[in-house]
PDB file of C-alpha atoms in Angstrom:
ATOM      1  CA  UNK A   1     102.350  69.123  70.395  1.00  0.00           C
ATOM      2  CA  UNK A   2     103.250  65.926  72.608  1.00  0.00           C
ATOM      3  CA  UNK A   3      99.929  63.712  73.165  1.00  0.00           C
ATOM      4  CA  UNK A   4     101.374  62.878  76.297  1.00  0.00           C
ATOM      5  CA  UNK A   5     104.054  64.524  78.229  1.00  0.00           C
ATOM      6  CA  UNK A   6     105.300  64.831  81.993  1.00  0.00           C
ATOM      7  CA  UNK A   7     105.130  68.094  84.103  1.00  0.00           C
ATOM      8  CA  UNK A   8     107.385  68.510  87.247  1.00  0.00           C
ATOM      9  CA  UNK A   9     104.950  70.207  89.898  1.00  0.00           C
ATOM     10  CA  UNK A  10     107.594  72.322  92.782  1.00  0.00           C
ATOM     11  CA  UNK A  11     105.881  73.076  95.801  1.00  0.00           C
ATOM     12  CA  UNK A  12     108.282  75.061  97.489  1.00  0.00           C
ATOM     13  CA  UNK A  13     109.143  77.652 100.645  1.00  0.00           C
ATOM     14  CA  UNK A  14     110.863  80.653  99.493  1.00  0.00           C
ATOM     15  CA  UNK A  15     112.811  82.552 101.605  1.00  0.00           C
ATOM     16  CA  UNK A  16     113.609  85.861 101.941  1.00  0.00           C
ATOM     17  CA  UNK A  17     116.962  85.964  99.771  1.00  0.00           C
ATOM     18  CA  UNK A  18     116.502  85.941  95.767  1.00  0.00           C
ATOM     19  CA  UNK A  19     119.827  84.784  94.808  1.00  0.00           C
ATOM     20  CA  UNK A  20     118.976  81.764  97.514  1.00  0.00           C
ATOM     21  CA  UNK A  21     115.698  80.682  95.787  1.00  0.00           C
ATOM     22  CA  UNK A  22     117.264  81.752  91.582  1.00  0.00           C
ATOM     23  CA  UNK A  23     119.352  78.932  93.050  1.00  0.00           C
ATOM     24  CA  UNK A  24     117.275  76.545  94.200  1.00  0.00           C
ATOM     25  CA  UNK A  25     115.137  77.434  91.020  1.00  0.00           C
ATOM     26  CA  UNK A  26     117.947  76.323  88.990  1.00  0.00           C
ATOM     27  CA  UNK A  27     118.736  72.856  90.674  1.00  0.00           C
ATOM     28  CA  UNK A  28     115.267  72.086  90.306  1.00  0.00           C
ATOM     29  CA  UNK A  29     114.753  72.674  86.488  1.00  0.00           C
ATOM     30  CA  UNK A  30     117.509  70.654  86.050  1.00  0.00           C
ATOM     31  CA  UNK A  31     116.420  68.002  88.031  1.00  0.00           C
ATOM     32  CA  UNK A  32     113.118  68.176  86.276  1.00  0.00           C
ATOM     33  CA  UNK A  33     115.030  67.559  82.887  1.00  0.00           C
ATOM     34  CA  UNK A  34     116.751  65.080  84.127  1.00  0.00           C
ATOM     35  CA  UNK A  35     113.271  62.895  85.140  1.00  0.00           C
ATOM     36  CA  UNK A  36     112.270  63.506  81.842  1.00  0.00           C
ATOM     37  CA  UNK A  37     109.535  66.506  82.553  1.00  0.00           C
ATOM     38  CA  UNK A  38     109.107  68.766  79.706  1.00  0.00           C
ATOM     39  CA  UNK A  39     107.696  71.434  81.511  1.00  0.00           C
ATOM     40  CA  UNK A  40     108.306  72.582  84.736  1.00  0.00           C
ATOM     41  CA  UNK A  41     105.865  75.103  86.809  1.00  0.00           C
ATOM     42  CA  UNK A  42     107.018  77.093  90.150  1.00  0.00           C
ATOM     43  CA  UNK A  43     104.356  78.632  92.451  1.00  0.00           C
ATOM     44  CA  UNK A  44     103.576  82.676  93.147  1.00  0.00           C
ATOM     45  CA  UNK A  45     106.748  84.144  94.847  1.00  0.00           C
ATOM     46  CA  UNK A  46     108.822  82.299  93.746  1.00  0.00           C
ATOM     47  CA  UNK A  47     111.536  85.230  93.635  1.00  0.00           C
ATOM     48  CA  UNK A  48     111.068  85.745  97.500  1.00  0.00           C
ATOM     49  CA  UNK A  49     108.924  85.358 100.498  1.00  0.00           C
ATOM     50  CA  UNK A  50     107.292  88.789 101.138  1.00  0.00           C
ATOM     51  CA  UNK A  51     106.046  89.609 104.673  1.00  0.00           C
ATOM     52  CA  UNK A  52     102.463  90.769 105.115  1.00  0.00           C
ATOM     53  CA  UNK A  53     104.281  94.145 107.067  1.00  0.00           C
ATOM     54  CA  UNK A  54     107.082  94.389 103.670  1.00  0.00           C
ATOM     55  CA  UNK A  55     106.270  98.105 102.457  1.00  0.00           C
ATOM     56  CA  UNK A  56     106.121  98.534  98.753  1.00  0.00           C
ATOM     57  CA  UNK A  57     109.429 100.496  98.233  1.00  0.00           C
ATOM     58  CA  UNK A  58     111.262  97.202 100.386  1.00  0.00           C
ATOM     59  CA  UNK A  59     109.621  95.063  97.463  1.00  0.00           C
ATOM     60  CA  UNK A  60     110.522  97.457  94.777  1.00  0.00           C
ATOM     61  CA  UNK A  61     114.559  97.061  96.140  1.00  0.00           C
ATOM     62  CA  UNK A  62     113.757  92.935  95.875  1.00  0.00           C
ATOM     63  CA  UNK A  63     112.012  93.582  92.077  1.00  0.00           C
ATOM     64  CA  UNK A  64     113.629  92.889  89.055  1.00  0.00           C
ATOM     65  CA  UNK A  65     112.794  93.915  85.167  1.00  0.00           C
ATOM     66  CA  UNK A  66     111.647  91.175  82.945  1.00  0.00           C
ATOM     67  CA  UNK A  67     115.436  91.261  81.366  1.00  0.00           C
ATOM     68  CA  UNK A  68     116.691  91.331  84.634  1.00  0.00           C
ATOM     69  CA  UNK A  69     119.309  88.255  86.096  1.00  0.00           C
ATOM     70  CA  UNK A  70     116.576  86.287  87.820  1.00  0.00           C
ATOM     71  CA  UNK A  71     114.941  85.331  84.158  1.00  0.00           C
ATOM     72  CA  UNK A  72     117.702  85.636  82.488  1.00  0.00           C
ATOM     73  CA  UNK A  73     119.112  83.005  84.351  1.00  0.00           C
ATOM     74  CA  UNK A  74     116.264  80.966  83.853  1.00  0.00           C
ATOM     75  CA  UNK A  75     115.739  81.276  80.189  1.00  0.00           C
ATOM     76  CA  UNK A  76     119.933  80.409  80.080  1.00  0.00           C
ATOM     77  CA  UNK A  77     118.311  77.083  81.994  1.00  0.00           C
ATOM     78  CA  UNK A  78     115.140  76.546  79.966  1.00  0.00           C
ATOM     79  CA  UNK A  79     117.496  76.543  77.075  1.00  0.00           C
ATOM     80  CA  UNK A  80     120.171  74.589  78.156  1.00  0.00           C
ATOM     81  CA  UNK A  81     118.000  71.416  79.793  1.00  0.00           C
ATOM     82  CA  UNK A  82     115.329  71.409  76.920  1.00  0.00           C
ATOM     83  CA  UNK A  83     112.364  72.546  79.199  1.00  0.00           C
ATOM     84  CA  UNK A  84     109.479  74.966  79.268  1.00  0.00           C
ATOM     85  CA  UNK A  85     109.482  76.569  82.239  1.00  0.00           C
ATOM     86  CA  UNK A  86     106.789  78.792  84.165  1.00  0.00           C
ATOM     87  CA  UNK A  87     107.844  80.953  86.564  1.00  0.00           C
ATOM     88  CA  UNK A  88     107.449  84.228  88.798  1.00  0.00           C
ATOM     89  CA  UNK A  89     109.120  87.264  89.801  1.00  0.00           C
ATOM     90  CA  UNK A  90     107.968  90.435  91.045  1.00  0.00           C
ATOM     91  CA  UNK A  91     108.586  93.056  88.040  1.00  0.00           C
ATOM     92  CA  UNK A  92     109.682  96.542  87.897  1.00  0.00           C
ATOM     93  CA  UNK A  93     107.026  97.872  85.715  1.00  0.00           C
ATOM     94  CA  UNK A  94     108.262 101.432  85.357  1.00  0.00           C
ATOM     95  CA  UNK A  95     111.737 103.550  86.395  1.00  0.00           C
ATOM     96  CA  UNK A  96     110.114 105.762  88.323  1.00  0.00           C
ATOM     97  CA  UNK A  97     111.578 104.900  91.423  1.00  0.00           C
ATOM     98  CA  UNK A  98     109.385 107.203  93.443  1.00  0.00           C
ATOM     99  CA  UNK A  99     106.247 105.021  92.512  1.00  0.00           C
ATOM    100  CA  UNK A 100     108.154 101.615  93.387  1.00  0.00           C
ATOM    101  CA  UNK A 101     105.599  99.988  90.640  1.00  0.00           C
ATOM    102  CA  UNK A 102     105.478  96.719  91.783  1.00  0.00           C
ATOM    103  CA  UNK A 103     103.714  93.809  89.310  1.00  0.00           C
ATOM    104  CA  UNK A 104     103.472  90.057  90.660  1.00  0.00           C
ATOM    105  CA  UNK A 105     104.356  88.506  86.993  1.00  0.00           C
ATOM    106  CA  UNK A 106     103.854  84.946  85.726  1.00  0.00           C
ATOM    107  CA  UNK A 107     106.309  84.236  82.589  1.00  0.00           C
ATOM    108  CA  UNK A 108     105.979  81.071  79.979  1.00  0.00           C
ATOM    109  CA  UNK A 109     109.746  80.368  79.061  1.00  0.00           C
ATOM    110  CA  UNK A 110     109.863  77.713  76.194  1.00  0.00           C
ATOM    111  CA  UNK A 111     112.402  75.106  75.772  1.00  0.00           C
ATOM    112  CA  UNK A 112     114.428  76.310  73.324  1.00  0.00           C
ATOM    113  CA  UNK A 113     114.668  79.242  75.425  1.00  0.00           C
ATOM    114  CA  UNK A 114     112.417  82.130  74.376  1.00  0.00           C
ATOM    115  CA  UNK A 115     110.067  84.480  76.763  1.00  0.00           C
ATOM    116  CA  UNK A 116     107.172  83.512  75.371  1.00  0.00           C
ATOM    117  CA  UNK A 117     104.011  84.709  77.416  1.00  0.00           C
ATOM    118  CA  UNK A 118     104.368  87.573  80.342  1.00  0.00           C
ATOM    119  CA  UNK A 119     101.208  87.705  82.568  1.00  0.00           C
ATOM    120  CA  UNK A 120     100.645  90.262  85.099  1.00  0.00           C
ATOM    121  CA  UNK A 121      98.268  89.137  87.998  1.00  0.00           C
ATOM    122  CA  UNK A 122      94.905  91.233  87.471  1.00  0.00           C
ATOM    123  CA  UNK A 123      93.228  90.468  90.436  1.00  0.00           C
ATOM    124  CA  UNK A 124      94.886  91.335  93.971  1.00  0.00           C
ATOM    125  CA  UNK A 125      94.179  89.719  97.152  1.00  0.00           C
ATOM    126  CA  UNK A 126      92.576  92.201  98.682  1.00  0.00           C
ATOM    127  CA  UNK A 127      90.717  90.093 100.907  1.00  0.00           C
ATOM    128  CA  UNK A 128      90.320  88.256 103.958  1.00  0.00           C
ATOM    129  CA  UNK A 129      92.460  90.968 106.016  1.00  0.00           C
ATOM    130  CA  UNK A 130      95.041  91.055 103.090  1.00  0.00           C
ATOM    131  CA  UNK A 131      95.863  94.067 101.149  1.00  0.00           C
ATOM    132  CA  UNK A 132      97.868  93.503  98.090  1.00  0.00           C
ATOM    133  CA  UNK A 133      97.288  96.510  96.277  1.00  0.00           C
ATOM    134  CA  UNK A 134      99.167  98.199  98.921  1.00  0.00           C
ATOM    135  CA  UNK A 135     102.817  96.916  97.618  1.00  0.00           C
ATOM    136  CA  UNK A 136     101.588  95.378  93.773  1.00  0.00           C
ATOM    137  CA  UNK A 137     100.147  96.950  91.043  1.00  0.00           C
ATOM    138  CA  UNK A 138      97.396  95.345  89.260  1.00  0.00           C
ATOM    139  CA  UNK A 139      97.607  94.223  85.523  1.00  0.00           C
ATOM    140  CA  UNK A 140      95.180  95.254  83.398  1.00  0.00           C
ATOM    141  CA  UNK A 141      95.956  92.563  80.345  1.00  0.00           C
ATOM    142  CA  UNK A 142      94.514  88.697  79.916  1.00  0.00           C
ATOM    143  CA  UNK A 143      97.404  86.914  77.978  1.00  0.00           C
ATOM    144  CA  UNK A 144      96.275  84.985  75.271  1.00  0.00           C
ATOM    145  CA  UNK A 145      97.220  81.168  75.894  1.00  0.00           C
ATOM    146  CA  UNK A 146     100.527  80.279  73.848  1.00  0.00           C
ATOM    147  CA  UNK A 147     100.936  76.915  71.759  1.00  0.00           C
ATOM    148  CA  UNK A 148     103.894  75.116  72.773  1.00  0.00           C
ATOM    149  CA  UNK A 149     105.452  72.115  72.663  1.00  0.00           C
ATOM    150  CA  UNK A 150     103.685  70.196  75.580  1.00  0.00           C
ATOM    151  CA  UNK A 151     100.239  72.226  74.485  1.00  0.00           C
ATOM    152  CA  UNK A 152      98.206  75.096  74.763  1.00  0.00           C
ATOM    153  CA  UNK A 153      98.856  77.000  77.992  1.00  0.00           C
ATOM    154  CA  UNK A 154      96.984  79.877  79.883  1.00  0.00           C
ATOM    155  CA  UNK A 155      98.241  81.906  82.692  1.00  0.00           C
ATOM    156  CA  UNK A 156      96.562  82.855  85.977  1.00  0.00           C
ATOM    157  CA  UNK A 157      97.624  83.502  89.203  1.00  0.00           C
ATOM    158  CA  UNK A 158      96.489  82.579  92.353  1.00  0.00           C
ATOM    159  CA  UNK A 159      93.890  84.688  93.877  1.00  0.00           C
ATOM    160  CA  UNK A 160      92.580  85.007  89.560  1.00  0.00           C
ATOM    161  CA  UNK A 161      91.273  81.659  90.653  1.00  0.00           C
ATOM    162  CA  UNK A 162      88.309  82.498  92.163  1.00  0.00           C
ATOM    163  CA  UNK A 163      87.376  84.559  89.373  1.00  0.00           C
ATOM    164  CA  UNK A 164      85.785  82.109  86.785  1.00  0.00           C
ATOM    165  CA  UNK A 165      86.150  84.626  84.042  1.00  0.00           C
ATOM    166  CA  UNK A 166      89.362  84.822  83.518  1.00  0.00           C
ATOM    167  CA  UNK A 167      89.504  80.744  83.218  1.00  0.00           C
ATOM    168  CA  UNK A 168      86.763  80.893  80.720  1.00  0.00           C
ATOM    169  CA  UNK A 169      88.600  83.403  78.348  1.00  0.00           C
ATOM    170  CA  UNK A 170      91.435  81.640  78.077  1.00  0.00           C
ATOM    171  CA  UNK A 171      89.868  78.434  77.643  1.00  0.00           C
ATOM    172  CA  UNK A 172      87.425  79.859  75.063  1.00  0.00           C
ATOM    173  CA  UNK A 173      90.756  81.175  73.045  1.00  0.00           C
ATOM    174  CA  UNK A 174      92.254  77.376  72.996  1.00  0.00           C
ATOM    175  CA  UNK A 175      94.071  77.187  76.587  1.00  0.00           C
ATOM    176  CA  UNK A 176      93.976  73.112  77.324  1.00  0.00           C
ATOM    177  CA  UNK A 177      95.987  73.788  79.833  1.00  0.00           C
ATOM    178  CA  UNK A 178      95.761  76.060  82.835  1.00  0.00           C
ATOM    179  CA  UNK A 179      98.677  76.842  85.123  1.00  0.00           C
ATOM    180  CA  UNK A 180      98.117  78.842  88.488  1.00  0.00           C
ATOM    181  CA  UNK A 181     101.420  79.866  90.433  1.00  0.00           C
ATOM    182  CA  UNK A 182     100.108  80.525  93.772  1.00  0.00           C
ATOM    183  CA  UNK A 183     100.773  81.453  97.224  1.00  0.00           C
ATOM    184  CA  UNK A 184      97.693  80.298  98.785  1.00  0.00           C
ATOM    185  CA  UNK A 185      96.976  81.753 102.292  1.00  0.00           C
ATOM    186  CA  UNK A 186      96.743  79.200 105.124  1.00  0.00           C
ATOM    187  CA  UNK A 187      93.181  80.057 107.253  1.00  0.00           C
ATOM    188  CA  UNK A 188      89.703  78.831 108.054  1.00  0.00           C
ATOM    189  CA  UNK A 189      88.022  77.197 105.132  1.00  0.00           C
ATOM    190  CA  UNK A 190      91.209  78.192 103.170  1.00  0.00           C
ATOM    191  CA  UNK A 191      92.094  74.851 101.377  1.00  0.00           C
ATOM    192  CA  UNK A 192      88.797  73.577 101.135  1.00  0.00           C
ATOM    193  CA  UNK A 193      88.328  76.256  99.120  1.00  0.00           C
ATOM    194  CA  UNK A 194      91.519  76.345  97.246  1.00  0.00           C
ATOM    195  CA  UNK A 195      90.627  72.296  95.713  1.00  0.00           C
ATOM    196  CA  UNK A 196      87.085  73.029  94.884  1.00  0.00           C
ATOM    197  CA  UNK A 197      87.775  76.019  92.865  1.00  0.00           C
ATOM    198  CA  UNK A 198      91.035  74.107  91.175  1.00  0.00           C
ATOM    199  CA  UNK A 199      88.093  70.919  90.541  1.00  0.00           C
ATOM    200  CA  UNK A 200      85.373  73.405  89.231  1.00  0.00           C
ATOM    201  CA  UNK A 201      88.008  75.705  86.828  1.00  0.00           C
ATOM    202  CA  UNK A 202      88.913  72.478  85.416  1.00  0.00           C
ATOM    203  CA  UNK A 203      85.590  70.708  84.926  1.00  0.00           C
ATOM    204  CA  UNK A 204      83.103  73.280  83.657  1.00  0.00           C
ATOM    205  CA  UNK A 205      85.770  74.312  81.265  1.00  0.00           C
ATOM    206  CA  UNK A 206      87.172  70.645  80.356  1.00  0.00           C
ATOM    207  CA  UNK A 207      91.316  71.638  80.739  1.00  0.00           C
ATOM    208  CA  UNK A 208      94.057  70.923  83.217  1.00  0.00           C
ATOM    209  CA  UNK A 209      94.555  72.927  85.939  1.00  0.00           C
ATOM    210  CA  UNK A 210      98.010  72.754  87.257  1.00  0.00           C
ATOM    211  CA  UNK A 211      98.415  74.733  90.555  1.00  0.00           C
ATOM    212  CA  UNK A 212     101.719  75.197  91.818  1.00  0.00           C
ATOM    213  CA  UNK A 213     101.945  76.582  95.770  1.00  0.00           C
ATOM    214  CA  UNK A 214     103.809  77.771  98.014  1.00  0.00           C
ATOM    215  CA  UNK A 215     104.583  75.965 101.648  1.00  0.00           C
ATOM    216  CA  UNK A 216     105.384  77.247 105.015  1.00  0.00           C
ATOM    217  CA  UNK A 217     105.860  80.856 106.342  1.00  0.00           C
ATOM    218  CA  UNK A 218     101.628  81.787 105.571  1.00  0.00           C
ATOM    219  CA  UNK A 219     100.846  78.960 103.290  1.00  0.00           C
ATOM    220  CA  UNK A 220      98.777  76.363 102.813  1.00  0.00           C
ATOM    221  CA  UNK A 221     100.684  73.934 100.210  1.00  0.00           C
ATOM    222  CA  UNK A 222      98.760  71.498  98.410  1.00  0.00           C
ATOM    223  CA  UNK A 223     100.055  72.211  95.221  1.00  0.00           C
ATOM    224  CA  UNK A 224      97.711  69.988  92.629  1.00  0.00           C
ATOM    225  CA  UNK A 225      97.195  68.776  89.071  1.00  0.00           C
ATOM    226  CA  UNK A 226      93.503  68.684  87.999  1.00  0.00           C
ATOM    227  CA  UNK A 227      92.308  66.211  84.924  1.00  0.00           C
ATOM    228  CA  UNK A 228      89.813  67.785  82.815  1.00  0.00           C
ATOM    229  CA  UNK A 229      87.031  65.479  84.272  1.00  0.00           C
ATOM    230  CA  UNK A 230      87.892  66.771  88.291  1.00  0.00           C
ATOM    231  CA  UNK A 231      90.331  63.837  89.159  1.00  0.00           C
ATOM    232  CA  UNK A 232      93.103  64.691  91.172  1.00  0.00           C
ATOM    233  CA  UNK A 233      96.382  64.090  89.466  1.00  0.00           C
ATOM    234  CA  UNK A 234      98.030  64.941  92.618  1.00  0.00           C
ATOM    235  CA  UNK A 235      98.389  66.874  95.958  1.00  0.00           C
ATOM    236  CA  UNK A 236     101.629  67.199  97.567  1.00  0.00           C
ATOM    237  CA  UNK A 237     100.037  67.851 100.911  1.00  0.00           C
ATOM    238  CA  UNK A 238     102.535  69.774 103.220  1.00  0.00           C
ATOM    239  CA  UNK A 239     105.516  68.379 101.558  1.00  0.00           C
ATOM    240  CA  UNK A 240     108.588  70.712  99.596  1.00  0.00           C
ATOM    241  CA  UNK A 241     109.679  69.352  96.770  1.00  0.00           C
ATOM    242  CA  UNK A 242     109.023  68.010  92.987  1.00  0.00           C
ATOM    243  CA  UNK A 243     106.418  65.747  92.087  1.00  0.00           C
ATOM    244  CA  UNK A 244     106.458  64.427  88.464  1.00  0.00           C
ATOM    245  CA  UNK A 245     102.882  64.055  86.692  1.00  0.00           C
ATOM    246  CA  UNK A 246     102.212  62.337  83.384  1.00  0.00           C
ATOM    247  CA  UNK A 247      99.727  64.615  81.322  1.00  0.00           C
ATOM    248  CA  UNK A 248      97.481  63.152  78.525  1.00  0.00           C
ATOM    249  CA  UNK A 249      96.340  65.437  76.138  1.00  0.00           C
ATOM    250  CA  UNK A 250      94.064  63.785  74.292  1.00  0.00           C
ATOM    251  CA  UNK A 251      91.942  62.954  77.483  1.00  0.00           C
ATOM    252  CA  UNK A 252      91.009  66.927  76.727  1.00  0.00           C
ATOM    253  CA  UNK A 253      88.640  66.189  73.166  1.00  0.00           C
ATOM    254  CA  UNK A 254      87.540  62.667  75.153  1.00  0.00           C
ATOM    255  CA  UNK A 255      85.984  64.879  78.312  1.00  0.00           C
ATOM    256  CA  UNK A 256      84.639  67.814  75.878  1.00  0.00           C
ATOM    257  CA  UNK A 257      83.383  64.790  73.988  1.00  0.00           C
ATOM    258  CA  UNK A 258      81.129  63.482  76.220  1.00  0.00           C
ATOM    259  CA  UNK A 259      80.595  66.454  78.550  1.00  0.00           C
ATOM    260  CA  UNK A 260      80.068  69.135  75.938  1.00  0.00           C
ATOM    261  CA  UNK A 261      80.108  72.062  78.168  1.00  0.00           C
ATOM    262  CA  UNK A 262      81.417  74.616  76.076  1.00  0.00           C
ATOM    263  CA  UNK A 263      79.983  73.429  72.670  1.00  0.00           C
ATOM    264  CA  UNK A 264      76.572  73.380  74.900  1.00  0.00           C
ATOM    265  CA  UNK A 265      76.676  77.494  76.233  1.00  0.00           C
ATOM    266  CA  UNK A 266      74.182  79.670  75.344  1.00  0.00           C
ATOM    267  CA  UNK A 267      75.951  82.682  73.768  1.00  0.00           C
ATOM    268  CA  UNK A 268      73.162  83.819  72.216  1.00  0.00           C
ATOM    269  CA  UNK A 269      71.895  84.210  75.534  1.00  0.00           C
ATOM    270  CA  UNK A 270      74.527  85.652  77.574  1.00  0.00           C
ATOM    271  CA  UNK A 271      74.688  88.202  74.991  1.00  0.00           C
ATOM    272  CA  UNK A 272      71.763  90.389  76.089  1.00  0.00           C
ATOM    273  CA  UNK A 273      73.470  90.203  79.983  1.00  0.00           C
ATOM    274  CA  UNK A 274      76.519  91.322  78.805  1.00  0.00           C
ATOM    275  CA  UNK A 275      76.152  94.986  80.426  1.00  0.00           C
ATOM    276  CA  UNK A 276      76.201  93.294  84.138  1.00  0.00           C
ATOM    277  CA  UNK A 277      80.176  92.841  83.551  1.00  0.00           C
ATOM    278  CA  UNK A 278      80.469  96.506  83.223  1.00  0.00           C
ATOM    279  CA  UNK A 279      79.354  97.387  86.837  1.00  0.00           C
TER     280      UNK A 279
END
């Protein structure tokens, strides 16, 4: 693992043709390589922009398996510039075409190449006059974070944000790093909300939290890196693009060091509450 390494941060606005942003997804990894980032992370949607009134069989004709051209491609890329790569499609999660199974799917892709993590977005926006559920299907599965070359990564995805649990797991099984795709929602109280829960995931679990976001059509950009002590790395505001971030890992053990959060917790404690998650 690199003690220090630099992460390419896309904040981008997909449109509504794939082969249009597998494109653009392309010329940006290898622009990424080319600044010397080894690890690049693309925001929820990334595949295609999907209209609040898109039915779920429309999606299902846009979907893709996870051997399907759009990672394909992008493991051919990974491979061939030298960079770990997280991405997003929406997945094809069974054949039954009269189901149009729909999952909104984060992927790790290392640099030599290799799927290495597939995370399927557990919690769905239904929220805030949204209705996810009605053209995804929720995972079920919390990925286990994945060692790689850059460090220890765990997958969430957007709306998974506000849900502290899912942070904590993966930090408790050795995530340093945490990496959001999103598509953040633009509305009242929206991105006030969308920094304080990136600052708080980060702090009270001492890890990075790099949130790559979608711009324009509904959303709110911002796309941010988080240091494990609540600094902002940086926020791209409303612009499209690529912003390169240097990432030092051993600022990680310094933070836990001297704010001992999770060597501090009270499992003994929490133990004999344990029944409340069940309800």
């Amino acid at each position: 693992m690199k003690k220090k390494f630099r992460t390419a941060l896309v904040q981008m606005k997909s449109s509504l043709h794939k082969e249009e942003n597998l494109a653009h997804s392309l010329r940006l990894i290898k622009q990424a390589a080319e600044n010397n980032a080894q690890l690049v992370c693309f925001p929820e949607f990334q595949m295609a922009y999907s209209p609040p009134e898109q039915k779920r069989e429309q999606l299902y004709q846009v979907a893709e398996k996870i051997n399907g051209n759009f990672i394909s491609k992008l493991l051919n890329s990974a491979k061939k510039n030298k960079i770990n790569v997280i991405a997003t499609i929406y997945e094809i999660i069974n054949t039954n075409k009269q189901n149009h199974k729909v999952s909104d799917t984060a992927v790790l892709i290392s640099d030599r190449g290799k799927l290495e993590s597939v995370y399927r977005k557990i919690h769905l926006y239904d929220a805030l006059g949204f209705k996810e559920s009605k053209k995804l299907t929720a995972g079920n599965i919390i990925e286990r974070p994945i060692k790689t070359s850059v460090g220890t990564l765990g997958l969430l995805i957007c709306y998974d944000m506000r849900f502290p649990e899912i942070s904590r797991i993966l930090t408790v099984n050795g995530a340093s790093i945490l990496v959001s795709p999103s598509a953040w929602v633009s509305g009242i109280m929206k991105e006030e909300h969308w920094e304080i829960m990136l600052k708080a995931r980060a702090i009270e679990n001492g890890v990075y939290v790099i949130a790559p976001n979608q711009l324009g059509n509904i959303y709110s950009g911002r796309s941010m890196v988080i240091d494990p002590f609540g600094s902002t790395l940086v926020d791209m505001g409303n612009r499209e693009g690529m912003e390169l971030v240097n990432i030092d890992n051993s600022r990680v053990d310094t933070i836990r060091g001297t704010l001992p959060l999770l060597e501090n917790r009270r499992t003994d404690v929490y133990k004999n509450y344990i029944d409340v998650f069940k309800s």
